[in-house]
Amino acid sequence: MMLGTMRIGAAVVALALTGSASAQLDPPSWTTPTPAFRIVGPIWYVGTQGLSVYLIKTRAGAILIDGTLADNVPAIRRNVEAAGVAMRDVKLLLNSHAHFDHAAGLAGLKAASGARLLAGAADKPALDSGIPPGEVSYGVIAFPAVRVDRAVRDGERVRLGEVTLTAHATPGHTPGNTSWSMRVVDAKVNGGRPLSVLFPGSLNVAGNRLVGNKRYPGIVADFRRSLARLAAMKADVVLPGHPEAADVIGRGARAAAGEKGAFLAPALMAQTTAAAAKAFEVELAKQEAAASPSSRP
């Protein structure tokens, strides 16, 4: 979940919600459909206005990255088909992390396509059970359990047809938070030279307990390592799990209007991680102060 877009009321604290129940508490953009559009090379956007799903076409079938909310599955299916791909031709589902706003739709998409699900190894138990990992301030929001067919680790490569994606372990937001990268060539962009594309896992705290997290005691060190790692990664195109973080839909509109290179943003990853790192340290200091004995009456 992204800081600033999460709208979870006090009523959900300590409650376990699934699919449609949790969707009622979320920003309207999370469930507002938007037409499918091509991004660059074989990559398409098939998510909603506020939650990303990326479709990657290959000669051997297609790949979907993330599933968003269970209520969004019909809209995602329509967008996949509008992009020229039959659901039965979706062969792989990749997950960024095991939170309901990115994972609740995976079970429905898997059932509709028969695709294999791949996810970060440390998030496999959460996806298999439907219970998110770690401890957060807003309580437990469960999602439909979905079986992980392959648990991926840092540096593993996933191939389908002519496309290869690399998994980058970027824990913190969840223990198995995974960023994915690939190279694409688009004759109409960047003079046809190869482009590096990054699908970053979530970088923000978004309610995570940083102090005294018994279910995830290494969360602070993981966050810092992951933020430093992503800051050093080069990406011509950045495609996050929440589209507003990179103005994905706005860029899509500009591309449709004829702007070449609308999705090129080589400085964006460094800017995003710098902001996330600053926000992380501010939140950590706040939680440490709250947990300090001197702060208690």
PDB file of C-alpha atoms in Angstrom:
ATOM      1  CA  MET A   1       0.000   0.000   0.000  1.00  0.00           C
ATOM      2  CA  MET A   2       1.158   3.538  -0.759  1.00  0.00           C
ATOM      3  CA  LEU A   3       1.391   6.285   1.832  1.00  0.00           C
ATOM      4  CA  GLY A   4      -1.083   9.040   1.124  1.00  0.00           C
ATOM      5  CA  THR A   5      -3.444   6.814  -0.868  1.00  0.00           C
ATOM      6  CA  MET A   6      -4.401   4.416   1.878  1.00  0.00           C
ATOM      7  CA  ARG A   7      -7.765   5.339   3.422  1.00  0.00           C
ATOM      8  CA  ILE A   8      -8.489   2.873   6.179  1.00  0.00           C
ATOM      9  CA  GLY A   9     -10.813   4.025   8.928  1.00  0.00           C
ATOM     10  CA  ALA A  10     -10.596   3.211  12.602  1.00  0.00           C
ATOM     11  CA  ALA A  11     -13.368   0.665  12.132  1.00  0.00           C
ATOM     12  CA  VAL A  12     -11.006  -1.780  10.439  1.00  0.00           C
ATOM     13  CA  VAL A  13      -8.441  -1.807  13.220  1.00  0.00           C
ATOM     14  CA  ALA A  14      -8.033  -5.347  14.535  1.00  0.00           C
ATOM     15  CA  LEU A  15     -10.632  -6.658  12.075  1.00  0.00           C
ATOM     16  CA  ALA A  16     -10.066  -9.255   9.373  1.00  0.00           C
ATOM     17  CA  LEU A  17     -11.683  -8.259   6.098  1.00  0.00           C
ATOM     18  CA  THR A  18     -11.736  -9.912   2.694  1.00  0.00           C
ATOM     19  CA  GLY A  19     -12.282  -8.807  -0.898  1.00  0.00           C
ATOM     20  CA  SER A  20     -15.409  -6.713  -1.282  1.00  0.00           C
ATOM     21  CA  ALA A  21     -15.609  -5.753   2.404  1.00  0.00           C
ATOM     22  CA  SER A  22     -12.186  -4.128   2.386  1.00  0.00           C
ATOM     23  CA  ALA A  23     -12.812  -2.533  -1.006  1.00  0.00           C
ATOM     24  CA  GLN A  24     -15.707  -0.511   0.467  1.00  0.00           C
ATOM     25  CA  LEU A  25     -13.232   1.286   2.742  1.00  0.00           C
ATOM     26  CA  ASP A  26     -10.709   2.174   0.051  1.00  0.00           C
ATOM     27  CA  PRO A  27     -10.279   5.215  -2.200  1.00  0.00           C
ATOM     28  CA  PRO A  28     -12.792   5.172  -5.077  1.00  0.00           C
ATOM     29  CA  SER A  29      -9.931   5.268  -7.588  1.00  0.00           C
ATOM     30  CA  TRP A  30      -8.873   1.800  -6.463  1.00  0.00           C
ATOM     31  CA  THR A  31     -11.999   0.305  -8.027  1.00  0.00           C
ATOM     32  CA  THR A  32     -12.627   2.833 -10.820  1.00  0.00           C
ATOM     33  CA  PRO A  33     -12.026   1.191 -14.217  1.00  0.00           C
ATOM     34  CA  THR A  34      -9.791   2.794 -16.813  1.00  0.00           C
ATOM     35  CA  PRO A  35      -9.264   1.579 -20.393  1.00  0.00           C
ATOM     36  CA  ALA A  36      -6.258  -0.561 -21.206  1.00  0.00           C
ATOM     37  CA  PHE A  37      -3.374   1.202 -22.924  1.00  0.00           C
ATOM     38  CA  ARG A  38       0.050   0.313 -24.231  1.00  0.00           C
ATOM     39  CA  ILE A  39       3.023   1.647 -22.283  1.00  0.00           C
ATOM     40  CA  VAL A  40       6.205   0.648 -24.095  1.00  0.00           C
ATOM     41  CA  GLY A  41       7.284  -2.429 -26.037  1.00  0.00           C
ATOM     42  CA  PRO A  42       5.118  -5.394 -25.029  1.00  0.00           C
ATOM     43  CA  ILE A  43       3.923  -3.792 -21.756  1.00  0.00           C
ATOM     44  CA  TRP A  44       0.310  -2.700 -21.262  1.00  0.00           C
ATOM     45  CA  TYR A  45      -1.584  -1.121 -18.391  1.00  0.00           C
ATOM     46  CA  VAL A  46      -4.707  -3.135 -17.494  1.00  0.00           C
ATOM     47  CA  GLY A  47      -5.394  -1.993 -13.914  1.00  0.00           C
ATOM     48  CA  THR A  48      -7.736   0.592 -12.414  1.00  0.00           C
ATOM     49  CA  GLN A  49      -7.276   4.318 -11.881  1.00  0.00           C
ATOM     50  CA  GLY A  50      -5.636   3.761  -8.501  1.00  0.00           C
ATOM     51  CA  LEU A  51      -4.143   0.256  -8.542  1.00  0.00           C
ATOM     52  CA  SER A  52      -1.747  -1.028 -11.174  1.00  0.00           C
ATOM     53  CA  VAL A  53      -1.821  -4.268 -13.097  1.00  0.00           C
ATOM     54  CA  TYR A  54       0.694  -4.661 -15.904  1.00  0.00           C
ATOM     55  CA  LEU A  55       0.289  -7.023 -18.858  1.00  0.00           C
ATOM     56  CA  ILE A  56       3.375  -8.189 -20.721  1.00  0.00           C
ATOM     57  CA  LYS A  57       2.813  -9.904 -24.067  1.00  0.00           C
ATOM     58  CA  THR A  58       5.143 -12.605 -25.356  1.00  0.00           C
ATOM     59  CA  ARG A  59       5.062 -15.115 -28.210  1.00  0.00           C
ATOM     60  CA  ALA A  60       4.445 -17.863 -25.627  1.00  0.00           C
ATOM     61  CA  GLY A  61       1.573 -16.149 -23.825  1.00  0.00           C
ATOM     62  CA  ALA A  62       1.276 -13.272 -21.392  1.00  0.00           C
ATOM     63  CA  ILE A  63       2.373 -12.220 -17.914  1.00  0.00           C
ATOM     64  CA  LEU A  64       0.374 -10.199 -15.388  1.00  0.00           C
ATOM     65  CA  ILE A  65       2.012  -8.293 -12.544  1.00  0.00           C
ATOM     66  CA  ASP A  66      -0.235  -7.969  -9.459  1.00  0.00           C
ATOM     67  CA  GLY A  67      -3.940  -8.612  -9.001  1.00  0.00           C
ATOM     68  CA  THR A  68      -5.233  -5.609  -6.991  1.00  0.00           C
ATOM     69  CA  LEU A  69      -8.614  -6.107  -5.279  1.00  0.00           C
ATOM     70  CA  ALA A  70     -10.891  -9.104  -5.744  1.00  0.00           C
ATOM     71  CA  ASP A  71     -13.661  -6.764  -6.907  1.00  0.00           C
ATOM     72  CA  ASN A  72     -11.432  -5.579  -9.753  1.00  0.00           C
ATOM     73  CA  VAL A  73     -11.018  -8.994 -11.399  1.00  0.00           C
ATOM     74  CA  PRO A  74     -13.836  -8.525 -13.960  1.00  0.00           C
ATOM     75  CA  ALA A  75     -12.453  -5.138 -15.032  1.00  0.00           C
ATOM     76  CA  ILE A  76      -8.922  -6.530 -15.278  1.00  0.00           C
ATOM     77  CA  ARG A  77     -10.175  -9.422 -17.402  1.00  0.00           C
ATOM     78  CA  ARG A  78     -11.944  -7.005 -19.753  1.00  0.00           C
ATOM     79  CA  ASN A  79      -8.783  -4.929 -20.090  1.00  0.00           C
ATOM     80  CA  VAL A  80      -6.624  -7.975 -20.775  1.00  0.00           C
ATOM     81  CA  GLU A  81      -8.977  -9.008 -23.564  1.00  0.00           C
ATOM     82  CA  ALA A  82      -9.175  -5.420 -24.870  1.00  0.00           C
ATOM     83  CA  ALA A  83      -5.386  -5.515 -25.141  1.00  0.00           C
ATOM     84  CA  GLY A  84      -5.735  -8.504 -27.450  1.00  0.00           C
ATOM     85  CA  VAL A  85      -4.964 -11.325 -25.013  1.00  0.00           C
ATOM     86  CA  ALA A  86      -7.370 -14.118 -24.089  1.00  0.00           C
ATOM     87  CA  MET A  87      -7.351 -14.933 -20.380  1.00  0.00           C
ATOM     88  CA  ARG A  88      -6.414 -18.545 -21.163  1.00  0.00           C
ATOM     89  CA  ASP A  89      -3.214 -17.166 -22.731  1.00  0.00           C
ATOM     90  CA  VAL A  90      -2.069 -15.548 -19.468  1.00  0.00           C
ATOM     91  CA  LYS A  91       0.591 -18.026 -18.342  1.00  0.00           C
ATOM     92  CA  LEU A  92       2.249 -16.283 -15.391  1.00  0.00           C
ATOM     93  CA  LEU A  93       1.088 -14.100 -12.499  1.00  0.00           C
ATOM     94  CA  LEU A  94       3.772 -12.173 -10.618  1.00  0.00           C
ATOM     95  CA  ASN A  95       3.106 -10.534  -7.268  1.00  0.00           C
ATOM     96  CA  SER A  96       4.919  -7.540  -5.820  1.00  0.00           C
ATOM     97  CA  HIS A  97       3.866  -8.171  -2.220  1.00  0.00           C
ATOM     98  CA  ALA A  98       1.243  -9.821  -0.027  1.00  0.00           C
ATOM     99  CA  HIS A  99      -1.087  -6.959   0.871  1.00  0.00           C
ATOM    100  CA  PHE A 100      -4.775  -7.028  -0.033  1.00  0.00           C
ATOM    101  CA  ASP A 101      -4.607  -4.096  -2.468  1.00  0.00           C
ATOM    102  CA  HIS A 102      -2.105  -5.966  -4.637  1.00  0.00           C
ATOM    103  CA  ALA A 103      -2.923  -9.605  -3.921  1.00  0.00           C
ATOM    104  CA  ALA A 104      -6.660  -9.982  -3.302  1.00  0.00           C
ATOM    105  CA  GLY A 105      -7.439 -10.406  -7.004  1.00  0.00           C
ATOM    106  CA  LEU A 106      -4.786 -13.044  -7.646  1.00  0.00           C
ATOM    107  CA  ALA A 107      -7.008 -15.996  -6.758  1.00  0.00           C
ATOM    108  CA  GLY A 108      -9.683 -14.881  -9.207  1.00  0.00           C
ATOM    109  CA  LEU A 109      -7.191 -14.173 -11.979  1.00  0.00           C
ATOM    110  CA  LYS A 110      -5.492 -17.512 -11.422  1.00  0.00           C
ATOM    111  CA  ALA A 111      -8.802 -19.351 -11.586  1.00  0.00           C
ATOM    112  CA  ALA A 112      -9.777 -17.499 -14.776  1.00  0.00           C
ATOM    113  CA  SER A 113      -6.498 -18.144 -16.568  1.00  0.00           C
ATOM    114  CA  GLY A 114      -4.900 -21.249 -15.101  1.00  0.00           C
ATOM    115  CA  ALA A 115      -1.673 -19.252 -14.824  1.00  0.00           C
ATOM    116  CA  ARG A 116       1.143 -20.099 -12.422  1.00  0.00           C
ATOM    117  CA  LEU A 117       1.732 -17.657  -9.561  1.00  0.00           C
ATOM    118  CA  LEU A 118       5.244 -16.491  -8.670  1.00  0.00           C
ATOM    119  CA  ALA A 119       6.045 -14.361  -5.628  1.00  0.00           C
ATOM    120  CA  GLY A 120       8.832 -13.470  -3.227  1.00  0.00           C
ATOM    121  CA  ALA A 121       9.740 -16.463  -1.069  1.00  0.00           C
ATOM    122  CA  ALA A 122       9.221 -14.639   2.225  1.00  0.00           C
ATOM    123  CA  ASP A 123       5.658 -13.676   1.247  1.00  0.00           C
ATOM    124  CA  LYS A 124       4.638 -17.183   0.187  1.00  0.00           C
ATOM    125  CA  PRO A 125       3.118 -18.114   3.592  1.00  0.00           C
ATOM    126  CA  ALA A 126       1.004 -14.961   3.551  1.00  0.00           C
ATOM    127  CA  LEU A 127      -0.316 -15.572   0.035  1.00  0.00           C
ATOM    128  CA  ASP A 128      -0.950 -19.256   0.720  1.00  0.00           C
ATOM    129  CA  SER A 129      -2.977 -18.367   3.834  1.00  0.00           C
ATOM    130  CA  GLY A 130      -4.515 -15.031   2.862  1.00  0.00           C
ATOM    131  CA  ILE A 131      -3.148 -13.446   6.063  1.00  0.00           C
ATOM    132  CA  PRO A 132      -0.733 -10.539   5.452  1.00  0.00           C
ATOM    133  CA  PRO A 133       2.703 -10.614   7.087  1.00  0.00           C
ATOM    134  CA  GLY A 134       4.104  -8.354   9.796  1.00  0.00           C
ATOM    135  CA  GLU A 135       2.246  -5.996  12.112  1.00  0.00           C
ATOM    136  CA  VAL A 136       0.522  -2.807  11.024  1.00  0.00           C
ATOM    137  CA  SER A 137      -1.353   0.010  12.737  1.00  0.00           C
ATOM    138  CA  TYR A 138      -4.646  -0.656  10.939  1.00  0.00           C
ATOM    139  CA  GLY A 139      -5.057  -4.305  11.945  1.00  0.00           C
ATOM    140  CA  VAL A 140      -5.322  -7.413   9.798  1.00  0.00           C
ATOM    141  CA  ILE A 141      -6.961  -7.149   6.393  1.00  0.00           C
ATOM    142  CA  ALA A 142      -7.134 -10.649   4.981  1.00  0.00           C
ATOM    143  CA  PHE A 143      -7.573 -11.543   1.315  1.00  0.00           C
ATOM    144  CA  PRO A 144      -8.496 -14.687  -0.660  1.00  0.00           C
ATOM    145  CA  ALA A 145      -5.761 -17.266  -0.169  1.00  0.00           C
ATOM    146  CA  VAL A 146      -3.946 -18.238  -3.362  1.00  0.00           C
ATOM    147  CA  ARG A 147      -1.368 -20.976  -3.851  1.00  0.00           C
ATOM    148  CA  VAL A 148       2.104 -19.825  -4.876  1.00  0.00           C
ATOM    149  CA  ASP A 149       3.483 -22.154  -7.543  1.00  0.00           C
ATOM    150  CA  ARG A 150       7.037 -20.841  -7.384  1.00  0.00           C
ATOM    151  CA  ALA A 151       8.667 -18.870  -4.597  1.00  0.00           C
ATOM    152  CA  VAL A 152      11.356 -16.664  -6.126  1.00  0.00           C
ATOM    153  CA  ARG A 153      14.494 -15.369  -4.489  1.00  0.00           C
ATOM    154  CA  ASP A 154      16.750 -12.420  -5.154  1.00  0.00           C
ATOM    155  CA  GLY A 155      18.274 -12.462  -8.630  1.00  0.00           C
ATOM    156  CA  GLU A 156      16.117 -15.267 -10.035  1.00  0.00           C
ATOM    157  CA  ARG A 157      15.061 -14.876 -13.639  1.00  0.00           C
ATOM    158  CA  VAL A 158      11.626 -15.633 -14.972  1.00  0.00           C
ATOM    159  CA  ARG A 159      11.291 -16.370 -18.677  1.00  0.00           C
ATOM    160  CA  LEU A 160       8.301 -16.656 -20.943  1.00  0.00           C
ATOM    161  CA  GLY A 161       8.859 -16.676 -24.673  1.00  0.00           C
ATOM    162  CA  GLU A 162      11.307 -13.935 -25.567  1.00  0.00           C
ATOM    163  CA  VAL A 163      10.756 -11.984 -22.322  1.00  0.00           C
ATOM    164  CA  THR A 164      12.928 -12.283 -19.212  1.00  0.00           C
ATOM    165  CA  LEU A 165      12.179 -10.590 -15.896  1.00  0.00           C
ATOM    166  CA  THR A 166      14.553 -10.476 -12.952  1.00  0.00           C
ATOM    167  CA  ALA A 167      13.353 -10.584  -9.350  1.00  0.00           C
ATOM    168  CA  HIS A 168      14.964  -8.165  -6.906  1.00  0.00           C
ATOM    169  CA  ALA A 169      14.303  -8.806  -3.223  1.00  0.00           C
ATOM    170  CA  THR A 170      13.374  -5.449  -1.691  1.00  0.00           C
ATOM    171  CA  PRO A 171      11.946  -6.380   1.734  1.00  0.00           C
ATOM    172  CA  GLY A 172      10.626  -3.887   4.243  1.00  0.00           C
ATOM    173  CA  HIS A 173       7.098  -3.076   3.179  1.00  0.00           C
ATOM    174  CA  THR A 174       6.608  -6.837   3.516  1.00  0.00           C
ATOM    175  CA  PRO A 175       9.263  -9.536   4.088  1.00  0.00           C
ATOM    176  CA  GLY A 176       8.862 -10.778   0.512  1.00  0.00           C
ATOM    177  CA  ASN A 177       8.364  -7.421  -1.198  1.00  0.00           C
ATOM    178  CA  THR A 178       9.767  -7.929  -4.689  1.00  0.00           C
ATOM    179  CA  SER A 179      10.730  -5.537  -7.457  1.00  0.00           C
ATOM    180  CA  TRP A 180      10.839  -6.811 -11.030  1.00  0.00           C
ATOM    181  CA  SER A 181      12.944  -5.549 -13.919  1.00  0.00           C
ATOM    182  CA  MET A 182      13.195  -6.234 -17.638  1.00  0.00           C
ATOM    183  CA  ARG A 183      14.664  -4.839 -20.831  1.00  0.00           C
ATOM    184  CA  VAL A 184      12.519  -3.831 -23.776  1.00  0.00           C
ATOM    185  CA  VAL A 185      13.102  -2.455 -27.239  1.00  0.00           C
ATOM    186  CA  ASP A 186      10.543  -0.136 -28.771  1.00  0.00           C
ATOM    187  CA  ALA A 187      11.336   1.139 -32.244  1.00  0.00           C
ATOM    188  CA  LYS A 188       9.360   4.334 -31.579  1.00  0.00           C
ATOM    189  CA  VAL A 189      11.027   5.201 -28.274  1.00  0.00           C
ATOM    190  CA  ASN A 190      14.607   6.229 -27.478  1.00  0.00           C
ATOM    191  CA  GLY A 191      15.711   5.655 -31.051  1.00  0.00           C
ATOM    192  CA  GLY A 192      15.022   1.962 -30.747  1.00  0.00           C
ATOM    193  CA  ARG A 193      17.753   1.516 -28.132  1.00  0.00           C
ATOM    194  CA  PRO A 194      17.095  -0.941 -25.258  1.00  0.00           C
ATOM    195  CA  LEU A 195      15.209   0.466 -22.293  1.00  0.00           C
ATOM    196  CA  SER A 196      15.436  -0.685 -18.676  1.00  0.00           C
ATOM    197  CA  VAL A 197      12.016  -1.049 -17.066  1.00  0.00           C
ATOM    198  CA  LEU A 198      11.508  -1.372 -13.313  1.00  0.00           C
ATOM    199  CA  PHE A 199       8.360  -2.459 -11.490  1.00  0.00           C
ATOM    200  CA  PRO A 200       9.367  -1.403  -7.946  1.00  0.00           C
ATOM    201  CA  GLY A 201       7.856  -3.027  -4.893  1.00  0.00           C
ATOM    202  CA  SER A 202       6.237  -0.633  -2.432  1.00  0.00           C
ATOM    203  CA  LEU A 203       8.745   1.600  -0.634  1.00  0.00           C
ATOM    204  CA  ASN A 204       6.644   3.352   1.986  1.00  0.00           C
ATOM    205  CA  VAL A 205       5.908   2.546   5.621  1.00  0.00           C
ATOM    206  CA  ALA A 206       2.108   2.705   5.141  1.00  0.00           C
ATOM    207  CA  GLY A 207       1.169   1.676   8.658  1.00  0.00           C
ATOM    208  CA  ASN A 208       3.941  -0.835   9.266  1.00  0.00           C
ATOM    209  CA  ARG A 209       5.050  -1.103  12.885  1.00  0.00           C
ATOM    210  CA  LEU A 210       8.747  -0.262  12.844  1.00  0.00           C
ATOM    211  CA  VAL A 211       9.346  -0.552  16.601  1.00  0.00           C
ATOM    212  CA  GLY A 212       8.587  -3.784  18.422  1.00  0.00           C
ATOM    213  CA  ASN A 213       7.317  -5.666  15.372  1.00  0.00           C
ATOM    214  CA  LYS A 214       7.418  -9.205  16.734  1.00  0.00           C
ATOM    215  CA  ARG A 215       6.270 -10.815  13.487  1.00  0.00           C
ATOM    216  CA  TYR A 216       8.921  -8.962  11.497  1.00  0.00           C
ATOM    217  CA  PRO A 217      11.788  -7.973  13.814  1.00  0.00           C
ATOM    218  CA  GLY A 218      14.180  -7.117  10.973  1.00  0.00           C
ATOM    219  CA  ILE A 219      11.885  -4.619   9.310  1.00  0.00           C
ATOM    220  CA  VAL A 220      14.003  -1.493   9.892  1.00  0.00           C
ATOM    221  CA  ALA A 221      17.230  -2.964   8.539  1.00  0.00           C
ATOM    222  CA  ASP A 222      15.359  -4.430   5.557  1.00  0.00           C
ATOM    223  CA  PHE A 223      13.739  -1.114   4.715  1.00  0.00           C
ATOM    224  CA  ARG A 224      17.065   0.719   4.783  1.00  0.00           C
ATOM    225  CA  ARG A 225      18.845  -1.873   2.644  1.00  0.00           C
ATOM    226  CA  SER A 226      16.045  -1.967   0.098  1.00  0.00           C
ATOM    227  CA  LEU A 227      15.788   1.793  -0.199  1.00  0.00           C
ATOM    228  CA  ALA A 228      19.535   2.057  -0.740  1.00  0.00           C
ATOM    229  CA  ARG A 229      19.452  -0.727  -3.293  1.00  0.00           C
ATOM    230  CA  LEU A 230      16.608   0.750  -5.319  1.00  0.00           C
ATOM    231  CA  ALA A 231      18.200   4.204  -5.200  1.00  0.00           C
ATOM    232  CA  ALA A 232      21.190   2.731  -7.021  1.00  0.00           C
ATOM    233  CA  MET A 233      19.152   0.994  -9.705  1.00  0.00           C
ATOM    234  CA  LYS A 234      18.879   2.635 -13.113  1.00  0.00           C
ATOM    235  CA  ALA A 235      15.517   2.605 -14.832  1.00  0.00           C
ATOM    236  CA  ASP A 236      14.388   4.421 -17.962  1.00  0.00           C
ATOM    237  CA  VAL A 237      10.762   3.511 -17.245  1.00  0.00           C
ATOM    238  CA  VAL A 238       9.322   3.172 -13.718  1.00  0.00           C
ATOM    239  CA  LEU A 239       6.002   1.352 -13.288  1.00  0.00           C
ATOM    240  CA  PRO A 240       4.853   1.229  -9.624  1.00  0.00           C
ATOM    241  CA  GLY A 241       1.956  -0.589  -7.990  1.00  0.00           C
ATOM    242  CA  HIS A 242       0.053   2.661  -7.523  1.00  0.00           C
ATOM    243  CA  PRO A 243      -0.033   4.494 -10.869  1.00  0.00           C
ATOM    244  CA  GLU A 244      -0.117   8.017  -9.450  1.00  0.00           C
ATOM    245  CA  ALA A 245       3.380   7.510  -8.031  1.00  0.00           C
ATOM    246  CA  ALA A 246       4.733   7.773 -11.582  1.00  0.00           C
ATOM    247  CA  ASP A 247       1.757   9.445 -13.297  1.00  0.00           C
ATOM    248  CA  VAL A 248       1.337   6.264 -15.330  1.00  0.00           C
ATOM    249  CA  ILE A 249      -2.185   7.056 -16.523  1.00  0.00           C
ATOM    250  CA  GLY A 250      -1.310  10.661 -17.326  1.00  0.00           C
ATOM    251  CA  ARG A 251       1.723   9.510 -19.287  1.00  0.00           C
ATOM    252  CA  GLY A 252      -0.506   7.045 -21.115  1.00  0.00           C
ATOM    253  CA  ALA A 253      -2.789   9.871 -22.192  1.00  0.00           C
ATOM    254  CA  ARG A 254       0.179  11.890 -23.433  1.00  0.00           C
ATOM    255  CA  ALA A 255       1.520   8.894 -25.330  1.00  0.00           C
ATOM    256  CA  ALA A 256      -1.886   8.361 -26.945  1.00  0.00           C
ATOM    257  CA  ALA A 257      -1.831  12.017 -28.002  1.00  0.00           C
ATOM    258  CA  GLY A 258       1.430  11.405 -29.832  1.00  0.00           C
ATOM    259  CA  GLU A 259       4.110  12.318 -27.292  1.00  0.00           C
ATOM    260  CA  LYS A 260       7.083  10.074 -27.978  1.00  0.00           C
ATOM    261  CA  GLY A 261       8.952   8.970 -24.890  1.00  0.00           C
ATOM    262  CA  ALA A 262       6.101   9.917 -22.562  1.00  0.00           C
ATOM    263  CA  PHE A 263       7.106   7.115 -20.196  1.00  0.00           C
ATOM    264  CA  LEU A 264      10.826   7.891 -20.151  1.00  0.00           C
ATOM    265  CA  ALA A 265      11.785   9.141 -16.686  1.00  0.00           C
ATOM    266  CA  PRO A 266      15.371   8.098 -15.881  1.00  0.00           C
ATOM    267  CA  ALA A 267      15.572  10.349 -12.803  1.00  0.00           C
ATOM    268  CA  LEU A 268      12.303   9.181 -11.270  1.00  0.00           C
ATOM    269  CA  MET A 269      13.585   6.182  -9.305  1.00  0.00           C
ATOM    270  CA  ALA A 270      16.250   8.223  -7.538  1.00  0.00           C
ATOM    271  CA  GLN A 271      13.721  10.936  -6.694  1.00  0.00           C
ATOM    272  CA  THR A 272      11.175   8.414  -5.449  1.00  0.00           C
ATOM    273  CA  THR A 273      13.596   6.546  -3.216  1.00  0.00           C
ATOM    274  CA  ALA A 274      15.027   9.767  -1.782  1.00  0.00           C
ATOM    275  CA  ALA A 275      11.545  10.880  -0.769  1.00  0.00           C
ATOM    276  CA  ALA A 276      10.693   7.425   0.591  1.00  0.00           C
ATOM    277  CA  ALA A 277      13.917   7.234   2.620  1.00  0.00           C
ATOM    278  CA  LYS A 278      13.260  10.637   4.181  1.00  0.00           C
ATOM    279  CA  ALA A 279       9.681   9.700   5.036  1.00  0.00           C
ATOM    280  CA  PHE A 280      10.848   6.398   6.500  1.00  0.00           C
ATOM    281  CA  GLU A 281      13.322   8.033   8.888  1.00  0.00           C
ATOM    282  CA  VAL A 282      10.705  10.576   9.988  1.00  0.00           C
ATOM    283  CA  GLU A 283       8.207   7.809  10.719  1.00  0.00           C
ATOM    284  CA  LEU A 284      10.813   5.690  12.503  1.00  0.00           C
ATOM    285  CA  ALA A 285      11.756   8.599  14.761  1.00  0.00           C
ATOM    286  CA  LYS A 286       8.088   9.224  15.494  1.00  0.00           C
ATOM    287  CA  GLN A 287       7.469   5.598  16.452  1.00  0.00           C
ATOM    288  CA  GLU A 288      10.655   5.424  18.557  1.00  0.00           C
ATOM    289  CA  ALA A 289       9.611   8.558  20.441  1.00  0.00           C
ATOM    290  CA  ALA A 290       6.149   7.098  21.049  1.00  0.00           C
ATOM    291  CA  ALA A 291       7.676   3.871  22.366  1.00  0.00           C
ATOM    292  CA  SER A 292      10.192   5.604  24.643  1.00  0.00           C
ATOM    293  CA  PRO A 293       9.465   5.318  28.397  1.00  0.00           C
ATOM    294  CA  SER A 294      10.019   9.062  28.736  1.00  0.00           C
ATOM    295  CA  SER A 295       7.090   9.716  26.410  1.00  0.00           C
ATOM    296  CA  ARG A 296       4.645   7.869  28.659  1.00  0.00           C
ATOM    297  CA  PRO A 297       2.590   9.731  31.303  1.00  0.00           C
TER     298      PRO A 297
END
